[in-house]
Short mmCIF file of C-alpha atoms in Angstrom, two decimals:
data_model
loop_
_atom_site.label_atom_id
_atom_site.label_comp_id
_atom_site.label_asym_id
_atom_site.label_seq_id
_atom_site.Cartn_x
_atom_site.Cartn_y
_atom_site.Cartn_z
CA UNK A 1 -12.15 -25.08 19.11
CA UNK A 2 -14.05 -24.09 22.58
CA UNK A 3 -12.28 -26.31 24.67
CA UNK A 4 -9.14 -24.31 24.18
CA UNK A 5 -10.58 -21.08 25.46
CA UNK A 6 -8.79 -19.13 27.91
CA UNK A 7 -11.44 -17.92 30.75
CA UNK A 8 -9.26 -15.38 32.65
CA UNK A 9 -6.79 -13.07 30.95
CA UNK A 10 -5.39 -9.83 31.94
CA UNK A 11 -6.79 -7.16 29.43
CA UNK A 12 -4.18 -4.70 30.42
CA UNK A 13 -1.16 -7.00 30.33
CA UNK A 14 -2.84 -8.11 26.70
CA UNK A 15 -2.84 -4.61 25.53
CA UNK A 16 0.54 -3.45 26.55
CA UNK A 17 2.45 -6.63 26.20
CA UNK A 18 2.28 -6.08 22.07
CA UNK A 19 3.37 -2.33 22.18
CA UNK A 20 6.72 -2.51 23.71
CA UNK A 21 8.07 -5.86 25.33
CA UNK A 22 6.80 -8.02 22.65
CA UNK A 23 6.28 -5.70 19.45
CA UNK A 24 5.43 -7.79 16.37
CA UNK A 25 7.87 -5.37 14.21
CA UNK A 26 11.11 -4.76 16.57
CA UNK A 27 11.32 -7.40 18.67
CA UNK A 28 9.24 -10.39 16.95
CA UNK A 29 10.46 -9.23 13.50
CA UNK A 30 7.25 -9.88 11.82
CA UNK A 31 5.21 -7.41 9.52
CA UNK A 32 8.84 -6.61 7.65
CA UNK A 33 7.44 -6.44 4.14
CA UNK A 34 5.17 -3.24 4.82
CA UNK A 35 8.18 -2.17 7.20
CA UNK A 36 10.71 -2.03 4.50
CA UNK A 37 8.50 -0.99 1.60
CA UNK A 38 6.03 1.82 2.65
CA UNK A 39 7.91 3.30 5.30
CA UNK A 40 9.90 6.05 3.31
CA UNK A 41 7.62 8.78 4.33
CA UNK A 42 5.60 8.92 7.76
CA UNK A 43 2.01 9.28 6.16
CA UNK A 44 2.38 6.49 3.86
CA UNK A 45 3.96 4.59 7.23
CA UNK A 46 0.77 5.46 9.39
CA UNK A 47 -1.57 4.82 7.00
CA UNK A 48 -0.47 1.39 6.15
CA UNK A 49 -0.28 0.48 9.95
CA UNK A 50 -3.82 1.78 10.15
CA UNK A 51 -5.11 -0.62 7.58
CA UNK A 52 -3.18 -3.49 9.12
CA UNK A 53 -4.48 -2.73 12.47
CA UNK A 54 -8.07 -2.76 11.09
CA UNK A 55 -7.65 -5.87 9.37
CA UNK A 56 -6.24 -7.65 12.58
CA UNK A 57 -9.35 -5.86 14.35
CA UNK A 58 -11.88 -7.21 12.11
CA UNK A 59 -9.97 -10.78 11.90
CA UNK A 60 -9.81 -10.94 15.36
CA UNK A 61 -13.81 -10.40 15.69
CA UNK A 62 -14.59 -12.87 13.28
CA UNK A 63 -12.26 -15.46 14.26
CA UNK A 64 -13.30 -15.07 18.11
CA UNK A 65 -16.96 -15.31 17.33
CA UNK A 66 -16.52 -18.39 15.01
CA UNK A 67 -14.38 -20.33 16.90
CA UNK A 68 -16.65 -22.44 18.68
CA UNK A 69 -17.77 -23.75 15.04
CA UNK A 70 -14.32 -23.74 13.44
CA UNK A 71 -13.30 -27.59 12.94
CA UNK A 72 -9.87 -28.18 14.24
CA UNK A 73 -8.67 -29.81 11.20
CA UNK A 74 -9.65 -26.95 8.35
CA UNK A 75 -8.74 -23.82 10.94
CA UNK A 76 -5.70 -22.76 8.70
CA UNK A 77 -8.08 -22.62 5.49
CA UNK A 78 -10.37 -21.00 7.52
CA UNK A 79 -8.16 -18.41 9.04
CA UNK A 80 -6.96 -17.65 5.44
CA UNK A 81 -10.38 -17.14 4.19
CA UNK A 82 -11.25 -14.74 6.71
CA UNK A 83 -8.14 -12.48 6.32
CA UNK A 84 -8.40 -12.46 2.55
CA UNK A 85 -11.94 -11.27 2.61
CA UNK A 86 -11.18 -8.98 5.32
CA UNK A 87 -8.22 -7.43 3.22
CA UNK A 88 -10.18 -7.46 -0.02
CA UNK A 89 -13.12 -5.60 2.12
CA UNK A 90 -10.87 -2.73 3.27
CA UNK A 91 -9.19 -2.29 -0.07
CA UNK A 92 -12.52 -1.99 -1.98
CA UNK A 93 -13.71 0.69 0.73
CA UNK A 94 -10.44 2.43 0.80
CA UNK A 95 -10.38 2.52 -3.02
CA UNK A 96 -13.92 4.12 -3.10
CA UNK A 97 -13.76 6.44 -0.23
CA UNK A 98 -10.00 7.25 0.36
CA UNK A 99 -8.44 6.93 -3.28
CA UNK A 100 -5.62 8.85 -2.20
CA UNK A 101 -4.32 6.18 0.35
CA UNK A 102 -5.22 3.55 -2.12
CA UNK A 103 -2.93 5.64 -4.74
CA UNK A 104 -0.19 5.95 -2.01
CA UNK A 105 -0.11 2.40 -0.92
CA UNK A 106 -0.52 0.69 -3.92
CA UNK A 107 0.19 -3.11 -3.88
CA UNK A 108 1.07 -2.98 -0.22
CA UNK A 109 -2.42 -2.84 0.67
CA UNK A 110 -3.73 -5.99 -0.95
CA UNK A 111 -0.41 -7.47 0.67
CA UNK A 112 -1.78 -7.28 3.88
CA UNK A 113 -3.07 -10.52 3.55
CA UNK A 114 0.24 -12.39 3.71
CA UNK A 115 1.11 -10.19 6.74
CA UNK A 116 2.31 -12.64 9.18
CA UNK A 117 1.17 -10.46 12.31
CA UNK A 118 -2.45 -10.87 10.97
CA UNK A 119 -2.76 -14.70 10.70
CA UNK A 120 -0.37 -14.89 13.99
CA UNK A 121 -2.96 -13.03 16.16
CA UNK A 122 -5.61 -15.15 14.75
CA UNK A 123 -4.17 -18.34 15.43
CA UNK A 124 -2.36 -17.64 18.41
CA UNK A 125 -4.63 -15.54 20.20
CA UNK A 126 -8.42 -14.72 18.99
CA UNK A 127 -9.24 -18.64 18.03
CA UNK A 128 -8.59 -19.56 21.68
CA UNK A 129 -9.83 -16.43 23.28
CA UNK A 130 -13.38 -14.72 23.80
CA UNK A 131 -14.33 -11.65 21.59
CA UNK A 132 -13.28 -8.72 24.44
CA UNK A 133 -9.62 -10.33 25.19
CA UNK A 134 -9.53 -10.72 21.17
CA UNK A 135 -10.71 -7.23 20.39
CA UNK A 136 -7.72 -6.04 23.38
CA UNK A 137 -5.30 -8.05 21.86
CA UNK A 138 -5.86 -6.55 18.23
CA UNK A 139 -5.73 -3.19 19.50
CA UNK A 140 -2.23 -3.85 21.38
CA UNK A 141 -0.88 -5.44 18.40
CA UNK A 142 -2.03 -2.83 16.18
CA UNK A 143 -0.73 0.06 18.44
CA UNK A 144 2.65 -1.88 18.18
CA UNK A 145 2.67 -1.92 14.48
CA UNK A 146 1.65 1.90 14.37
CA UNK A 147 4.45 2.95 16.75
CA UNK A 148 6.83 0.59 14.39
CA UNK A 149 5.76 1.92 11.26
CA UNK A 150 5.57 5.57 12.47
CA UNK A 151 8.83 5.89 13.73
CA UNK A 152 10.41 4.10 10.62
CA UNK A 153 8.52 6.65 8.72
CA UNK A 154 9.50 9.45 11.03
CA UNK A 155 13.20 8.96 10.93
CA UNK A 156 13.49 8.00 7.49
CA UNK A 157 11.56 11.07 5.94
CA UNK A 158 13.49 13.24 8.38
CA UNK A 159 16.78 11.91 7.41
CA UNK A 160 15.90 11.88 3.64
CA UNK A 161 14.54 14.77 3.23
CA UNK A 162 15.11 17.19 5.77
CA UNK A 163 11.59 17.64 6.43
CA UNK A 164 8.44 15.95 7.93
CA UNK A 165 4.90 16.27 6.28
CA UNK A 166 2.30 15.51 9.45
CA UNK A 167 -0.71 15.06 7.20
CA UNK A 168 -0.62 18.62 5.53
CA UNK A 169 1.74 20.13 8.21
CA UNK A 170 4.89 20.58 6.66
CA UNK A 171 7.90 21.12 9.00
CA UNK A 172 11.54 21.86 7.70
CA UNK A 173 13.72 20.77 10.38
CA UNK A 174 17.36 21.19 8.25
CA UNK A 175 18.01 22.33 4.75
CA UNK A 176 17.77 20.03 2.01
CA UNK A 177 21.56 19.82 0.86
CA UNK A 178 22.01 18.07 4.22
CA UNK A 179 19.47 15.07 4.01
CA UNK A 180 20.67 11.62 2.95
CA UNK A 181 18.60 10.29 -0.06
CA UNK A 182 19.74 7.23 1.20
CA UNK A 183 17.40 6.99 4.00
CA UNK A 184 14.19 6.97 1.67
CA UNK A 185 15.74 4.22 -0.52
CA UNK A 186 15.14 0.71 0.28
CA UNK A 187 18.52 0.18 1.61
CA UNK A 188 17.83 3.30 4.32
CA UNK A 189 14.90 1.11 5.93
CA UNK A 190 17.33 -1.68 6.67
CA UNK A 191 19.97 0.33 8.06
CA UNK A 192 17.23 2.19 10.04
CA UNK A 193 15.28 -0.89 11.24
CA UNK A 194 18.80 -2.53 11.83
CA UNK A 195 19.74 0.49 14.34
CA UNK A 196 16.45 0.53 16.09
CA UNK A 197 16.56 -3.36 16.50
CA UNK A 198 19.98 -2.90 17.85
CA UNK A 199 19.15 -0.04 20.37
CA UNK A 200 16.12 -2.42 21.64
CA UNK A 201 18.48 -5.40 22.18
CA UNK A 202 21.20 -3.59 23.65
CA UNK A 203 18.90 -2.25 26.65
CA UNK A 204 17.16 -5.67 26.90
CA UNK A 205 20.58 -6.98 27.36
CA UNK A 206 21.59 -4.47 29.67
CA UNK A 207 18.77 -4.79 31.72
CA UNK A 208 19.41 -8.52 31.89
CA UNK A 209 22.90 -8.22 32.83
CA UNK A 210 21.85 -5.89 35.54
CA UNK A 211 19.55 -8.59 36.87
CA UNK A 212 22.03 -11.41 36.77
CA UNK A 213 24.30 -9.02 38.64
CA UNK A 214 21.98 -8.40 41.18
CA UNK A 215 21.07 -12.24 41.82
CA UNK A 216 25.04 -12.78 41.81
CA UNK A 217 25.36 -10.21 44.67
CA UNK A 218 22.51 -11.59 46.43
CA UNK A 219 23.96 -15.09 46.51
CA UNK A 220 27.43 -13.84 47.33
CA UNK A 221 26.15 -12.07 50.28
CA UNK A 222 24.08 -14.88 51.38
CA UNK A 223 26.97 -17.31 51.07
CA UNK B 1 -15.75 -39.94 4.36
CA UNK B 2 -18.70 -38.51 6.41
CA UNK B 3 -15.93 -36.21 8.16
CA UNK B 4 -14.51 -35.10 4.79
CA UNK B 5 -18.14 -33.97 3.42
CA UNK B 6 -18.78 -32.20 6.42
CA UNK B 7 -15.54 -30.39 6.58
CA UNK B 8 -15.84 -29.37 2.81
CA UNK B 9 -19.66 -28.31 3.44
CA UNK B 10 -18.22 -25.93 6.27
CA UNK B 11 -15.69 -24.58 4.14
CA UNK B 12 -18.18 -24.49 1.07
CA UNK B 13 -20.38 -22.39 3.55
CA UNK B 14 -17.64 -20.15 4.63
CA UNK B 15 -16.52 -19.36 1.39
CA UNK B 16 -20.04 -18.80 0.05
CA UNK B 17 -20.65 -16.54 2.88
CA UNK B 18 -17.20 -14.54 2.12
CA UNK B 19 -18.66 -14.40 -1.56
CA UNK B 20 -22.09 -12.51 -0.37
CA UNK B 21 -20.06 -10.27 2.04
CA UNK B 22 -17.55 -9.19 -1.28
CA UNK B 23 -20.22 -8.96 -3.43
CA UNK B 24 -22.49 -6.28 -1.04
CA UNK B 25 -19.55 -4.44 -0.50
CA UNK B 26 -18.55 -4.34 -4.31
CA UNK B 27 -21.93 -3.39 -5.54
CA UNK B 28 -21.66 -0.36 -2.87
CA UNK B 29 -18.12 0.64 -3.83
CA UNK B 30 -17.62 0.08 -7.51
CA UNK B 31 -19.97 2.85 -8.62
CA UNK B 32 -18.06 5.06 -6.47
CA UNK B 33 -15.02 4.18 -7.66
CA UNK B 34 -15.97 4.59 -11.27
CA UNK B 35 -17.47 7.72 -11.03
CA UNK B 36 -14.43 8.99 -9.11
CA UNK B 37 -11.91 7.59 -11.81
CA UNK B 38 -14.37 9.38 -14.64
CA UNK B 39 -14.19 12.61 -12.61
CA UNK B 40 -10.33 12.52 -12.41
CA UNK B 41 -10.17 11.84 -16.13
CA UNK B 42 -12.32 14.66 -17.13
CA UNK B 43 -10.73 17.06 -14.63
CA UNK B 44 -7.19 16.06 -16.58
CA UNK B 45 -8.73 17.04 -19.69
CA UNK B 46 -9.78 20.33 -18.59
CA UNK B 47 -6.67 20.78 -17.12
CA UNK B 48 -4.54 19.63 -20.35
CA UNK B 49 -7.16 21.57 -22.77
CA UNK B 50 -8.51 24.56 -20.88
CA UNK B 51 -9.77 25.78 -24.18
CA UNK B 52 -11.52 22.76 -25.32
CA UNK B 53 -15.06 22.99 -25.87
CA UNK B 54 -15.86 19.60 -26.17
CA UNK B 55 -13.98 16.22 -26.12
CA UNK B 56 -14.43 13.39 -28.52
CA UNK B 57 -13.58 9.81 -28.03
CA UNK B 58 -12.08 7.89 -30.76
CA UNK B 59 -11.70 4.25 -31.55
CA UNK B 60 -8.17 2.83 -31.41
CA UNK B 61 -6.30 -0.34 -32.26
CA UNK B 62 -2.82 1.51 -31.11
CA UNK B 63 -0.90 -0.98 -29.04
CA UNK B 64 -0.90 -0.18 -25.43
CA UNK B 65 -3.60 2.47 -26.13
CA UNK B 66 -6.96 2.11 -24.19
CA UNK B 67 -8.53 5.40 -25.53
CA UNK B 68 -7.98 8.25 -27.96
CA UNK B 69 -9.66 11.39 -27.02
CA UNK B 70 -10.08 14.37 -29.59
CA UNK B 71 -9.78 18.03 -27.89
CA UNK B 72 -11.88 20.46 -29.89
CA UNK B 73 -12.64 24.27 -29.39
CA UNK B 74 -15.73 24.46 -31.75
CA UNK B 75 -14.29 22.73 -34.97
CA UNK B 76 -10.73 23.59 -34.19
CA UNK B 77 -8.56 20.68 -33.48
CA UNK B 78 -6.37 21.53 -30.11
CA UNK B 79 -4.83 18.00 -29.81
CA UNK B 80 -4.99 14.66 -28.63
CA UNK B 81 -5.05 12.77 -25.15
CA UNK B 82 -3.99 9.17 -25.37
CA UNK B 83 -4.41 6.83 -22.59
CA UNK B 84 -2.18 4.25 -22.22
CA UNK B 85 -1.33 1.17 -20.16
CA UNK B 86 1.64 -0.69 -19.56
CA UNK B 87 2.82 -3.70 -17.55
CA UNK B 88 6.07 -2.75 -15.90
CA UNK B 89 8.33 -4.70 -13.27
CA UNK B 90 5.40 -5.64 -11.03
CA UNK B 91 2.01 -4.43 -12.17
CA UNK B 92 -0.16 -1.97 -14.23
CA UNK B 93 0.75 1.92 -14.91
CA UNK B 94 -1.83 3.57 -16.70
CA UNK B 95 -1.19 7.18 -17.85
CA UNK B 96 -2.48 10.39 -19.91
CA UNK B 97 -0.32 11.68 -22.77
CA UNK B 98 -1.28 14.85 -23.88
CA UNK B 99 -0.23 15.90 -27.34
CA UNK B 100 -0.76 19.22 -28.64
CA UNK B 101 -1.95 19.87 -32.87
CA UNK B 102 2.08 20.25 -33.69
CA UNK B 103 2.87 16.71 -32.41
CA UNK B 104 4.70 18.22 -29.05
CA UNK B 105 3.82 16.44 -25.85
CA UNK B 106 2.56 18.79 -23.26
CA UNK B 107 1.81 16.51 -20.18
CA UNK B 108 2.09 13.25 -18.77
CA UNK B 109 -0.45 12.29 -15.66
CA UNK B 110 -0.30 8.96 -14.18
CA UNK B 111 -4.00 8.09 -13.64
CA UNK B 112 -2.95 4.77 -11.70
CA UNK B 113 0.48 3.03 -10.65
CA UNK B 114 0.59 -0.60 -9.26
CA UNK B 115 4.07 -0.93 -9.47
CA UNK B 116 6.32 -1.33 -6.10
CA UNK B 117 6.42 1.71 -4.38
CA UNK B 118 9.84 3.47 -4.84
CA UNK B 119 10.47 2.08 -8.06
CA UNK B 120 8.30 4.01 -10.10
CA UNK B 121 6.36 6.32 -8.01
CA UNK B 122 4.17 9.02 -9.84
CA UNK B 123 6.33 11.58 -8.62
CA UNK B 124 9.41 10.16 -10.23
CA UNK B 125 7.88 9.21 -13.40
CA UNK B 126 6.38 13.01 -13.79
CA UNK B 127 9.96 14.21 -12.84
CA UNK B 128 11.43 11.82 -15.54
CA UNK B 129 8.66 12.94 -18.04
CA UNK B 130 9.13 16.81 -17.54
CA UNK B 131 12.89 16.28 -17.67
CA UNK B 132 12.95 14.57 -21.04
CA UNK B 133 9.67 14.97 -23.16
CA UNK B 134 7.10 17.37 -21.98
CA UNK B 135 7.18 20.28 -24.25
CA UNK B 136 9.34 18.19 -26.67
CA UNK B 137 8.32 16.72 -30.02
CA UNK B 138 6.46 13.19 -29.65
CA UNK B 139 9.33 11.53 -31.69
CA UNK B 140 12.11 12.93 -29.34
CA UNK B 141 14.83 10.55 -28.03
CA UNK B 142 14.01 9.53 -24.45
CA UNK B 143 16.34 8.14 -21.84
CA UNK B 144 15.25 5.21 -19.25
CA UNK B 145 14.64 6.04 -15.62
CA UNK B 146 17.47 4.65 -13.83
CA UNK B 147 16.07 2.16 -11.10
CA UNK B 148 12.65 2.03 -13.19
CA UNK B 149 14.12 0.38 -16.44
CA UNK B 150 11.51 -1.92 -16.60
CA UNK B 151 8.88 0.40 -16.16
CA UNK B 152 10.02 3.02 -18.25
CA UNK B 153 11.01 1.00 -21.22
CA UNK B 154 7.60 -0.13 -22.44
CA UNK B 155 6.30 3.30 -21.47
CA UNK B 156 8.93 5.10 -23.97
CA UNK B 157 7.65 2.08 -26.53
CA UNK B 158 3.88 3.30 -25.87
CA UNK B 159 4.85 6.83 -26.62
CA UNK B 160 6.26 5.82 -30.00
CA UNK B 161 3.06 4.28 -30.76
CA UNK B 162 1.29 7.15 -29.73
CA UNK B 163 3.22 9.39 -32.18
CA UNK B 164 2.88 7.18 -34.80
CA UNK B 165 -0.78 7.07 -34.50
CA UNK B 166 -0.85 10.89 -34.33
CA UNK B 167 1.29 11.45 -37.57
CA UNK B 168 -0.96 8.93 -39.10
CA UNK B 169 -3.70 11.03 -38.48
CA UNK B 170 -2.34 14.33 -39.40
#
């Protein structure tokens, strides 16, 4: 696979493009399983986001280092083996040293193995790039996922309970009887995700229309 | 043919390396996990029976029951703890059922919950237990938890088995 290596990559661009413009969750609509399943509260959402980020980082590093010797014909099973190993290692470590997080995340921790973002970054980026760009890409994607999960968890917990638990610091923002429990139920995840995606695409469309209008005006002026 | 064999060998080596990595990490984490689970279990036993001076583990063939522990203060029997495990909607739920010497259920503590998050999380299971059968006789009528029917139905069945076992020991 070495012949696919791209020598010059803009690291700043690689990092920042994954956070907002090509956010893996809100723009590319990947990683929806944990987004819908574990974002009912802020702490759990951040925890699964951090775990997914660590798995992406570990996978990208291993895949980038091995990319010279991975035969193209078997790259898919190789990537799957690397991802499955990374996730299982992470799960064992979390179970042993952060049991509360293991207890809270439950089945969604081993399910990171089927997260499209992990496989997507390994296949689309790490296998074609050197170590440093692969690490930067993993950090950018992880930041994008953390942002998406954190935002979802924050909104859902706030609207669903009227309060926010920020790793032990508890803030009540409005009385419990004004809270809408629907937002911490699975249906609430779909509603919040849909609203956020709607806002992002509306802003994008407005920007696009503005640009099109400017171009039109320019061509009219020239004519 | 040569190509296929070399690709097969590559995959074999990769899987071998992966197995070595997992074995090493497992040998480090497994004792930590086992110790933490034992500590949690004995802490829960102390919480359930603060006056107990010893706990005696007993053999059992009661369905869904992994372990039965007798809590004793000297020679006086204080009650029983049933560690039960059921398979619900997605995966295993393991819990401790604390029963006093009069056959009243005194506590219900989730030890492991691998169910889908939101369906039968420990908090919901506890509030369900608290609202219906904690501090109630072991043969009390229990309604299922709405939204977690598949999880709570086998728990109710397992509680019945625990109570039958308790009655047979009385």
